[in-house]
């Protein structure tokens, strides 16, 4: 086993130039969600060159793909997920170029070291993580249901595994009032902006009476057109998060009631536009431990326990269907947050390159463990079923 891991590591070293080329190309050609055509072309052609069967535009998404390699018949099915979308105005501030390159490298290195072992590797190209989410429609299309385990990678300020993530709902409130001259005839107007301000104030009061894991953050996206006109239209967007879906649903309803109350108070009409909703991540500790141990063996730096403070991710949707884990690999100094220029710059630095090589080794070696240790895979699946609240077969 150790010998095979050494062999996986040396295959990754052989692929070093290719992995770095893929990384730097995607870094230098940032594309927004659902427009990642250059990245998809490069990733799918690279995987096809190494014997993977590519299917593009899966789940009806123009820049989603799968690339499958079946080694012998049967065996575990390992899903390796990558993202490649960039941020508007910033480029690769979330380091998704690192995922695309390291996952591709891991998949090829694993494929080249399977020997006679039956196994299937499926690389998933999952677009638009930063915006509308590719994984949710891909999950709804059943694309992950064939997997025994799903793994993914993300850059970070430390090497760790995601212990949890928050469930999230996004919502837009549109209030419609009545325009009037703000000085001459204010009594004839209905201020939609007042309803927005009351909503913000009501949410501040609500904040005191929800669980401490709840996070509610909003912005005003339309506050009227001119100060001498009573605003006839106003709009605000909110993100509402909590540690679990069931509790979040109750908080979301209370936030809606605050907005409904605000509309009633000023006499405005309210329209609620519900946006993206993601569940919290289901945690499988055994899988997390295996992944982190392989990161250590692969030489990843700054290994720490899972972060306490977390956001939300569309990977959580996958973790409700199959056991899943995401490896964070350090490539920026500790404490440097994502969605920053620092992350963009580090994306093709020496540290960035070291991170993708370590990640490729760790992900390939973890997959190899899952394929060759049926007892470990069974433990992981058992823990997953318990986490899901399902009854064991
Ligand atoms: Zn991001
Ligand atoms: Zn990200």
PDB file of C-alpha atoms in Angstrom, residues 143-392:
ATOM      1  CA  UNK A 143     -25.665  12.632 -11.328  1.00  0.00           C
ATOM      2  CA  UNK A 144     -24.078  11.943  -7.934  1.00  0.00           C
ATOM      3  CA  UNK A 145     -26.333   9.047  -6.924  1.00  0.00           C
ATOM      4  CA  UNK A 146     -24.016   6.394  -8.382  1.00  0.00           C
ATOM      5  CA  UNK A 147     -21.126   7.449  -6.118  1.00  0.00           C
ATOM      6  CA  UNK A 148     -19.755   5.658  -3.077  1.00  0.00           C
ATOM      7  CA  UNK A 149     -17.886   8.787  -1.997  1.00  0.00           C
ATOM      8  CA  UNK A 150     -17.525  12.366  -3.285  1.00  0.00           C
ATOM      9  CA  UNK A 151     -14.340  14.345  -2.703  1.00  0.00           C
ATOM     10  CA  UNK A 152     -13.446  17.890  -3.518  1.00  0.00           C
ATOM     11  CA  UNK A 153     -10.718  20.392  -2.838  1.00  0.00           C
ATOM     12  CA  UNK A 154     -10.608  24.099  -2.038  1.00  0.00           C
ATOM     13  CA  UNK A 155      -7.714  26.465  -1.403  1.00  0.00           C
ATOM     14  CA  UNK A 156      -7.388  27.945   2.068  1.00  0.00           C
ATOM     15  CA  UNK A 157      -5.332  29.802   4.666  1.00  0.00           C
ATOM     16  CA  UNK A 158      -4.765  26.449   6.387  1.00  0.00           C
ATOM     17  CA  UNK A 159      -4.954  22.786   5.491  1.00  0.00           C
ATOM     18  CA  UNK A 160      -8.068  21.293   7.001  1.00  0.00           C
ATOM     19  CA  UNK A 161     -11.341  19.596   6.226  1.00  0.00           C
ATOM     20  CA  UNK A 162     -14.735  21.263   6.365  1.00  0.00           C
ATOM     21  CA  UNK A 163     -16.431  20.083   9.530  1.00  0.00           C
ATOM     22  CA  UNK A 164     -19.666  21.831   8.832  1.00  0.00           C
ATOM     23  CA  UNK A 165     -21.263  24.481   6.699  1.00  0.00           C
ATOM     24  CA  UNK A 166     -24.344  26.601   7.204  1.00  0.00           C
ATOM     25  CA  UNK A 167     -27.664  26.093   5.472  1.00  0.00           C
ATOM     26  CA  UNK A 168     -28.572  29.251   3.579  1.00  0.00           C
ATOM     27  CA  UNK A 169     -31.545  30.950   1.946  1.00  0.00           C
ATOM     28  CA  UNK A 170     -31.397  34.074  -0.152  1.00  0.00           C
ATOM     29  CA  UNK A 171     -34.347  36.368  -0.589  1.00  0.00           C
ATOM     30  CA  UNK A 172     -35.209  39.634  -2.266  1.00  0.00           C
ATOM     31  CA  UNK A 173     -37.961  41.871  -0.902  1.00  0.00           C
ATOM     32  CA  UNK A 174     -39.539  44.302  -3.338  1.00  0.00           C
ATOM     33  CA  UNK A 175     -41.789  46.950  -1.824  1.00  0.00           C
ATOM     34  CA  UNK A 176     -44.082  49.104  -3.924  1.00  0.00           C
ATOM     35  CA  UNK A 177     -45.517  52.317  -2.502  1.00  0.00           C
ATOM     36  CA  UNK A 178     -46.755  55.500  -4.139  1.00  0.00           C
ATOM     37  CA  UNK A 179     -44.696  58.389  -5.496  1.00  0.00           C
ATOM     38  CA  UNK A 180     -45.488  61.930  -4.488  1.00  0.00           C
ATOM     39  CA  UNK A 181     -43.688  65.266  -4.050  1.00  0.00           C
ATOM     40  CA  UNK A 182     -41.757  64.787  -0.837  1.00  0.00           C
ATOM     41  CA  UNK A 183     -42.271  68.421   0.304  1.00  0.00           C
ATOM     42  CA  UNK A 184     -45.484  69.547  -1.413  1.00  0.00           C
ATOM     43  CA  UNK A 185     -47.643  66.445  -0.886  1.00  0.00           C
ATOM     44  CA  UNK A 186     -45.866  63.883   1.296  1.00  0.00           C
ATOM     45  CA  UNK A 187     -49.248  62.906   2.792  1.00  0.00           C
ATOM     46  CA  UNK A 188     -50.215  61.506  -0.606  1.00  0.00           C
ATOM     47  CA  UNK A 189     -47.162  59.275  -0.869  1.00  0.00           C
ATOM     48  CA  UNK A 190     -46.334  55.812   0.437  1.00  0.00           C
ATOM     49  CA  UNK A 191     -42.627  55.310   0.982  1.00  0.00           C
ATOM     50  CA  UNK A 192     -41.420  51.896  -0.122  1.00  0.00           C
ATOM     51  CA  UNK A 193     -38.052  52.836   1.400  1.00  0.00           C
ATOM     52  CA  UNK A 194     -39.691  53.160   4.835  1.00  0.00           C
ATOM     53  CA  UNK A 195     -40.782  49.538   4.505  1.00  0.00           C
ATOM     54  CA  UNK A 196     -37.193  48.510   3.719  1.00  0.00           C
ATOM     55  CA  UNK A 197     -35.862  50.437   6.729  1.00  0.00           C
ATOM     56  CA  UNK A 198     -38.503  48.913   9.013  1.00  0.00           C
ATOM     57  CA  UNK A 199     -37.525  45.485   7.689  1.00  0.00           C
ATOM     58  CA  UNK A 200     -33.881  46.092   8.613  1.00  0.00           C
ATOM     59  CA  UNK A 201     -34.889  47.341  12.073  1.00  0.00           C
ATOM     60  CA  UNK A 202     -37.263  44.444  12.638  1.00  0.00           C
ATOM     61  CA  UNK A 203     -34.514  42.003  11.724  1.00  0.00           C
ATOM     62  CA  UNK A 204     -32.206  43.644  14.275  1.00  0.00           C
ATOM     63  CA  UNK A 205     -34.825  42.895  16.975  1.00  0.00           C
ATOM     64  CA  UNK A 206     -35.331  39.373  15.636  1.00  0.00           C
ATOM     65  CA  UNK A 207     -31.583  38.742  15.840  1.00  0.00           C
ATOM     66  CA  UNK A 208     -31.752  38.783  19.646  1.00  0.00           C
ATOM     67  CA  UNK A 209     -34.266  35.953  19.745  1.00  0.00           C
ATOM     68  CA  UNK A 210     -32.784  33.369  17.437  1.00  0.00           C
ATOM     69  CA  UNK A 211     -30.064  30.804  18.049  1.00  0.00           C
ATOM     70  CA  UNK A 212     -26.520  32.123  18.046  1.00  0.00           C
ATOM     71  CA  UNK A 213     -25.593  30.156  14.900  1.00  0.00           C
ATOM     72  CA  UNK A 214     -28.047  32.234  12.841  1.00  0.00           C
ATOM     73  CA  UNK A 215     -26.568  34.871  10.554  1.00  0.00           C
ATOM     74  CA  UNK A 216     -28.694  37.403   8.692  1.00  0.00           C
ATOM     75  CA  UNK A 217     -27.089  39.960   6.410  1.00  0.00           C
ATOM     76  CA  UNK A 218     -28.715  42.336   3.968  1.00  0.00           C
ATOM     77  CA  UNK A 219     -28.165  45.195   1.564  1.00  0.00           C
ATOM     78  CA  UNK A 220     -30.464  47.783   0.011  1.00  0.00           C
ATOM     79  CA  UNK A 221     -30.395  47.376  -3.750  1.00  0.00           C
ATOM     80  CA  UNK A 222     -32.977  50.071  -4.550  1.00  0.00           C
ATOM     81  CA  UNK A 223     -33.718  52.935  -2.179  1.00  0.00           C
ATOM     82  CA  UNK A 224     -35.601  55.308  -4.433  1.00  0.00           C
ATOM     83  CA  UNK A 225     -34.573  57.697  -7.194  1.00  0.00           C
ATOM     84  CA  UNK A 226     -34.426  61.230  -5.754  1.00  0.00           C
ATOM     85  CA  UNK A 227     -34.827  62.742  -2.269  1.00  0.00           C
ATOM     86  CA  UNK A 228     -37.657  65.011  -3.404  1.00  0.00           C
ATOM     87  CA  UNK A 229     -39.778  62.050  -4.529  1.00  0.00           C
ATOM     88  CA  UNK A 230     -41.404  59.714  -2.028  1.00  0.00           C
ATOM     89  CA  UNK A 231     -39.799  56.388  -3.078  1.00  0.00           C
ATOM     90  CA  UNK A 232     -42.420  54.352  -4.888  1.00  0.00           C
ATOM     91  CA  UNK A 233     -40.185  51.302  -5.186  1.00  0.00           C
ATOM     92  CA  UNK A 234     -37.510  49.920  -2.894  1.00  0.00           C
ATOM     93  CA  UNK A 235     -35.733  46.640  -2.731  1.00  0.00           C
ATOM     94  CA  UNK A 236     -33.477  44.766  -0.311  1.00  0.00           C
ATOM     95  CA  UNK A 237     -31.628  41.467  -0.514  1.00  0.00           C
ATOM     96  CA  UNK A 238     -30.868  39.207   2.418  1.00  0.00           C
ATOM     97  CA  UNK A 239     -28.939  36.045   3.106  1.00  0.00           C
ATOM     98  CA  UNK A 240     -30.181  34.032   6.055  1.00  0.00           C
ATOM     99  CA  UNK A 241     -28.077  31.179   7.465  1.00  0.00           C
ATOM    100  CA  UNK A 242     -28.236  28.625  10.269  1.00  0.00           C
ATOM    101  CA  UNK A 243     -26.502  25.424  11.261  1.00  0.00           C
ATOM    102  CA  UNK A 244     -29.348  23.216  10.083  1.00  0.00           C
ATOM    103  CA  UNK A 245     -32.109  23.331   7.511  1.00  0.00           C
ATOM    104  CA  UNK A 246     -35.040  22.622   9.848  1.00  0.00           C
ATOM    105  CA  UNK A 247     -34.229  25.551  12.130  1.00  0.00           C
ATOM    106  CA  UNK A 248     -33.345  27.832   9.224  1.00  0.00           C
ATOM    107  CA  UNK A 249     -36.796  27.270   7.699  1.00  0.00           C
ATOM    108  CA  UNK A 250     -38.400  28.645  10.874  1.00  0.00           C
ATOM    109  CA  UNK A 251     -36.100  31.696  10.897  1.00  0.00           C
ATOM    110  CA  UNK A 252     -36.761  32.411   7.221  1.00  0.00           C
ATOM    111  CA  UNK A 253     -40.502  32.482   7.897  1.00  0.00           C
ATOM    112  CA  UNK A 254     -39.964  34.940  10.753  1.00  0.00           C
ATOM    113  CA  UNK A 255     -37.851  37.188   8.500  1.00  0.00           C
ATOM    114  CA  UNK A 256     -40.642  37.115   5.903  1.00  0.00           C
ATOM    115  CA  UNK A 257     -43.100  38.107   8.622  1.00  0.00           C
ATOM    116  CA  UNK A 258     -40.930  41.084   9.525  1.00  0.00           C
ATOM    117  CA  UNK A 259     -41.064  42.219   5.887  1.00  0.00           C
ATOM    118  CA  UNK A 260     -44.816  41.566   5.720  1.00  0.00           C
ATOM    119  CA  UNK A 261     -45.290  43.593   8.890  1.00  0.00           C
ATOM    120  CA  UNK A 262     -43.193  46.428   7.486  1.00  0.00           C
ATOM    121  CA  UNK A 263     -45.294  46.487   4.322  1.00  0.00           C
ATOM    122  CA  UNK A 264     -48.489  46.536   6.377  1.00  0.00           C
ATOM    123  CA  UNK A 265     -47.167  49.318   8.593  1.00  0.00           C
ATOM    124  CA  UNK A 266     -46.492  51.698   5.712  1.00  0.00           C
ATOM    125  CA  UNK A 267     -49.222  50.506   3.371  1.00  0.00           C
ATOM    126  CA  UNK A 268     -46.826  49.210   0.702  1.00  0.00           C
ATOM    127  CA  UNK A 269     -47.165  46.095  -1.389  1.00  0.00           C
ATOM    128  CA  UNK A 270     -44.575  43.406  -0.813  1.00  0.00           C
ATOM    129  CA  UNK A 271     -43.336  40.806  -3.279  1.00  0.00           C
ATOM    130  CA  UNK A 272     -40.982  38.103  -2.005  1.00  0.00           C
ATOM    131  CA  UNK A 273     -38.557  36.601  -4.512  1.00  0.00           C
ATOM    132  CA  UNK A 274     -36.944  33.485  -3.090  1.00  0.00           C
ATOM    133  CA  UNK A 275     -33.419  32.826  -4.381  1.00  0.00           C
ATOM    134  CA  UNK A 276     -30.802  30.162  -3.880  1.00  0.00           C
ATOM    135  CA  UNK A 277     -31.310  27.789  -0.933  1.00  0.00           C
ATOM    136  CA  UNK A 278     -28.645  25.329   0.187  1.00  0.00           C
ATOM    137  CA  UNK A 279     -28.629  22.800   2.987  1.00  0.00           C
ATOM    138  CA  UNK A 280     -25.968  22.477   5.677  1.00  0.00           C
ATOM    139  CA  UNK A 281     -23.154  20.019   5.031  1.00  0.00           C
ATOM    140  CA  UNK A 282     -23.470  16.488   6.389  1.00  0.00           C
ATOM    141  CA  UNK A 283     -20.264  15.631   8.163  1.00  0.00           C
ATOM    142  CA  UNK A 284     -18.661  12.171   7.963  1.00  0.00           C
ATOM    143  CA  UNK A 285     -15.787  12.281  10.430  1.00  0.00           C
ATOM    144  CA  UNK A 286     -14.160   9.025   9.302  1.00  0.00           C
ATOM    145  CA  UNK A 287     -13.878  10.376   5.773  1.00  0.00           C
ATOM    146  CA  UNK A 288     -12.605  13.739   7.011  1.00  0.00           C
ATOM    147  CA  UNK A 289      -9.927  11.984   9.082  1.00  0.00           C
ATOM    148  CA  UNK A 290      -8.812   9.854   6.147  1.00  0.00           C
ATOM    149  CA  UNK A 291      -8.561  12.882   3.874  1.00  0.00           C
ATOM    150  CA  UNK A 292      -6.628  14.960   6.390  1.00  0.00           C
ATOM    151  CA  UNK A 293      -4.253  12.101   7.150  1.00  0.00           C
ATOM    152  CA  UNK A 294      -3.534  11.798   3.432  1.00  0.00           C
ATOM    153  CA  UNK A 295      -2.971  15.556   3.239  1.00  0.00           C
ATOM    154  CA  UNK A 296      -0.388  15.198   6.001  1.00  0.00           C
ATOM    155  CA  UNK A 297       1.326  12.308   4.210  1.00  0.00           C
ATOM    156  CA  UNK A 298       1.325  14.320   0.974  1.00  0.00           C
ATOM    157  CA  UNK A 299       3.190  17.173   2.667  1.00  0.00           C
ATOM    158  CA  UNK A 300       0.452  19.832   2.850  1.00  0.00           C
ATOM    159  CA  UNK A 301       1.406  22.689   5.184  1.00  0.00           C
ATOM    160  CA  UNK A 302      -0.420  24.348   8.116  1.00  0.00           C
ATOM    161  CA  UNK A 303      -2.587  21.381   9.074  1.00  0.00           C
ATOM    162  CA  UNK A 304      -5.223  22.431  11.625  1.00  0.00           C
ATOM    163  CA  UNK A 305      -8.600  21.208  12.940  1.00  0.00           C
ATOM    164  CA  UNK A 306     -11.720  22.316  11.026  1.00  0.00           C
ATOM    165  CA  UNK A 307     -12.588  26.001  11.050  1.00  0.00           C
ATOM    166  CA  UNK A 308     -15.194  27.066  13.584  1.00  0.00           C
ATOM    167  CA  UNK A 309     -16.468  29.954  11.515  1.00  0.00           C
ATOM    168  CA  UNK A 310     -17.942  28.836   8.244  1.00  0.00           C
ATOM    169  CA  UNK A 311     -20.073  29.996   5.357  1.00  0.00           C
ATOM    170  CA  UNK A 312     -22.215  27.958   3.006  1.00  0.00           C
ATOM    171  CA  UNK A 313     -21.439  25.824  -0.006  1.00  0.00           C
ATOM    172  CA  UNK A 314     -23.358  24.052  -2.726  1.00  0.00           C
ATOM    173  CA  UNK A 315     -21.183  20.977  -2.053  1.00  0.00           C
ATOM    174  CA  UNK A 316     -23.459  20.483   0.974  1.00  0.00           C
ATOM    175  CA  UNK A 317     -26.202  19.388  -1.438  1.00  0.00           C
ATOM    176  CA  UNK A 318     -23.964  16.545  -2.592  1.00  0.00           C
ATOM    177  CA  UNK A 319     -23.210  15.511   1.013  1.00  0.00           C
ATOM    178  CA  UNK A 320     -26.909  14.810   1.614  1.00  0.00           C
ATOM    179  CA  UNK A 321     -26.865  12.244  -1.192  1.00  0.00           C
ATOM    180  CA  UNK A 322     -23.520  10.487  -0.751  1.00  0.00           C
ATOM    181  CA  UNK A 323     -20.701  10.670   1.816  1.00  0.00           C
ATOM    182  CA  UNK A 324     -18.596  13.696   0.907  1.00  0.00           C
ATOM    183  CA  UNK A 325     -15.605  15.628   2.168  1.00  0.00           C
ATOM    184  CA  UNK A 326     -13.764  18.740   1.054  1.00  0.00           C
ATOM    185  CA  UNK A 327     -10.053  19.194   1.639  1.00  0.00           C
ATOM    186  CA  UNK A 328      -8.867  22.764   2.192  1.00  0.00           C
ATOM    187  CA  UNK A 329      -5.226  23.207   1.283  1.00  0.00           C
ATOM    188  CA  UNK A 330      -3.153  26.119   2.547  1.00  0.00           C
ATOM    189  CA  UNK A 331      -1.689  28.461  -0.066  1.00  0.00           C
ATOM    190  CA  UNK A 332      -2.057  31.905   1.576  1.00  0.00           C
ATOM    191  CA  UNK A 333      -0.833  33.044   5.020  1.00  0.00           C
ATOM    192  CA  UNK A 334      -3.001  32.097   8.001  1.00  0.00           C
ATOM    193  CA  UNK A 335      -5.907  34.513   8.475  1.00  0.00           C
ATOM    194  CA  UNK A 336      -6.037  35.806   4.887  1.00  0.00           C
ATOM    195  CA  UNK A 337      -9.655  35.552   3.740  1.00  0.00           C
ATOM    196  CA  UNK A 338     -10.907  34.453   0.345  1.00  0.00           C
ATOM    197  CA  UNK A 339     -12.541  36.808  -2.167  1.00  0.00           C
ATOM    198  CA  UNK A 340      -9.506  39.070  -1.911  1.00  0.00           C
ATOM    199  CA  UNK A 341      -6.673  40.271  -4.169  1.00  0.00           C
ATOM    200  CA  UNK A 342      -4.282  38.267  -1.972  1.00  0.00           C
ATOM    201  CA  UNK A 343      -5.987  35.066  -3.081  1.00  0.00           C
ATOM    202  CA  UNK A 344      -5.845  36.103  -6.727  1.00  0.00           C
ATOM    203  CA  UNK A 345      -2.105  36.765  -6.494  1.00  0.00           C
ATOM    204  CA  UNK A 346      -1.330  33.565  -4.616  1.00  0.00           C
ATOM    205  CA  UNK A 347      -3.267  31.476  -7.140  1.00  0.00           C
ATOM    206  CA  UNK A 348      -0.274  31.053  -9.441  1.00  0.00           C
ATOM    207  CA  UNK A 349       2.530  31.611  -6.957  1.00  0.00           C
ATOM    208  CA  UNK A 350       5.013  29.040  -5.732  1.00  0.00           C
ATOM    209  CA  UNK A 351       2.755  28.433  -2.709  1.00  0.00           C
ATOM    210  CA  UNK A 352      -0.228  27.968  -5.007  1.00  0.00           C
ATOM    211  CA  UNK A 353       1.690  25.440  -7.082  1.00  0.00           C
ATOM    212  CA  UNK A 354       2.858  23.565  -3.971  1.00  0.00           C
ATOM    213  CA  UNK A 355      -0.761  23.412  -2.759  1.00  0.00           C
ATOM    214  CA  UNK A 356      -2.126  21.886  -5.953  1.00  0.00           C
ATOM    215  CA  UNK A 357       0.588  19.242  -6.062  1.00  0.00           C
ATOM    216  CA  UNK A 358      -0.051  18.319  -2.408  1.00  0.00           C
ATOM    217  CA  UNK A 359      -3.830  18.316  -3.023  1.00  0.00           C
ATOM    218  CA  UNK A 360      -3.524  16.103  -6.106  1.00  0.00           C
ATOM    219  CA  UNK A 361      -1.447  13.610  -4.098  1.00  0.00           C
ATOM    220  CA  UNK A 362      -3.803  13.677  -1.107  1.00  0.00           C
ATOM    221  CA  UNK A 363      -7.015  13.297  -3.145  1.00  0.00           C
ATOM    222  CA  UNK A 364      -5.586  10.500  -5.314  1.00  0.00           C
ATOM    223  CA  UNK A 365      -4.205   8.645  -2.266  1.00  0.00           C
ATOM    224  CA  UNK A 366      -7.494   9.006  -0.343  1.00  0.00           C
ATOM    225  CA  UNK A 367      -9.384   7.612  -3.342  1.00  0.00           C
ATOM    226  CA  UNK A 368      -6.899   4.749  -3.485  1.00  0.00           C
ATOM    227  CA  UNK A 369      -7.527   3.982   0.200  1.00  0.00           C
ATOM    228  CA  UNK A 370     -11.281   3.953  -0.414  1.00  0.00           C
ATOM    229  CA  UNK A 371     -10.874   1.565  -3.337  1.00  0.00           C
ATOM    230  CA  UNK A 372      -8.503  -0.818  -1.562  1.00  0.00           C
ATOM    231  CA  UNK A 373      -9.938  -0.785   1.999  1.00  0.00           C
ATOM    232  CA  UNK A 374     -13.541  -2.026   1.841  1.00  0.00           C
ATOM    233  CA  UNK A 375     -13.836  -1.931   5.644  1.00  0.00           C
ATOM    234  CA  UNK A 376     -13.027   1.774   5.730  1.00  0.00           C
ATOM    235  CA  UNK A 377     -15.508   2.459   2.938  1.00  0.00           C
ATOM    236  CA  UNK A 378     -18.163   0.502   4.827  1.00  0.00           C
ATOM    237  CA  UNK A 379     -17.514   2.481   8.040  1.00  0.00           C
ATOM    238  CA  UNK A 380     -17.819   5.728   6.095  1.00  0.00           C
ATOM    239  CA  UNK A 381     -21.090   4.693   4.510  1.00  0.00           C
ATOM    240  CA  UNK A 382     -22.453   3.566   7.857  1.00  0.00           C
ATOM    241  CA  UNK A 383     -21.591   6.882   9.488  1.00  0.00           C
ATOM    242  CA  UNK A 384     -23.151   8.719   6.554  1.00  0.00           C
ATOM    243  CA  UNK A 385     -26.437   6.852   6.952  1.00  0.00           C
ATOM    244  CA  UNK A 386     -26.514   7.662  10.649  1.00  0.00           C
ATOM    245  CA  UNK A 387     -25.807  11.333   9.913  1.00  0.00           C
ATOM    246  CA  UNK A 388     -28.612  11.330   7.398  1.00  0.00           C
ATOM    247  CA  UNK A 389     -30.950   9.912   9.979  1.00  0.00           C
ATOM    248  CA  UNK A 390     -31.651   6.889   7.821  1.00  0.00           C
ATOM    249  CA  UNK A 391     -32.119   3.455   9.234  1.00  0.00           C
ATOM    250  CA  UNK A 392     -29.384   0.986   8.481  1.00  0.00           C
TER     251      UNK A 392
END
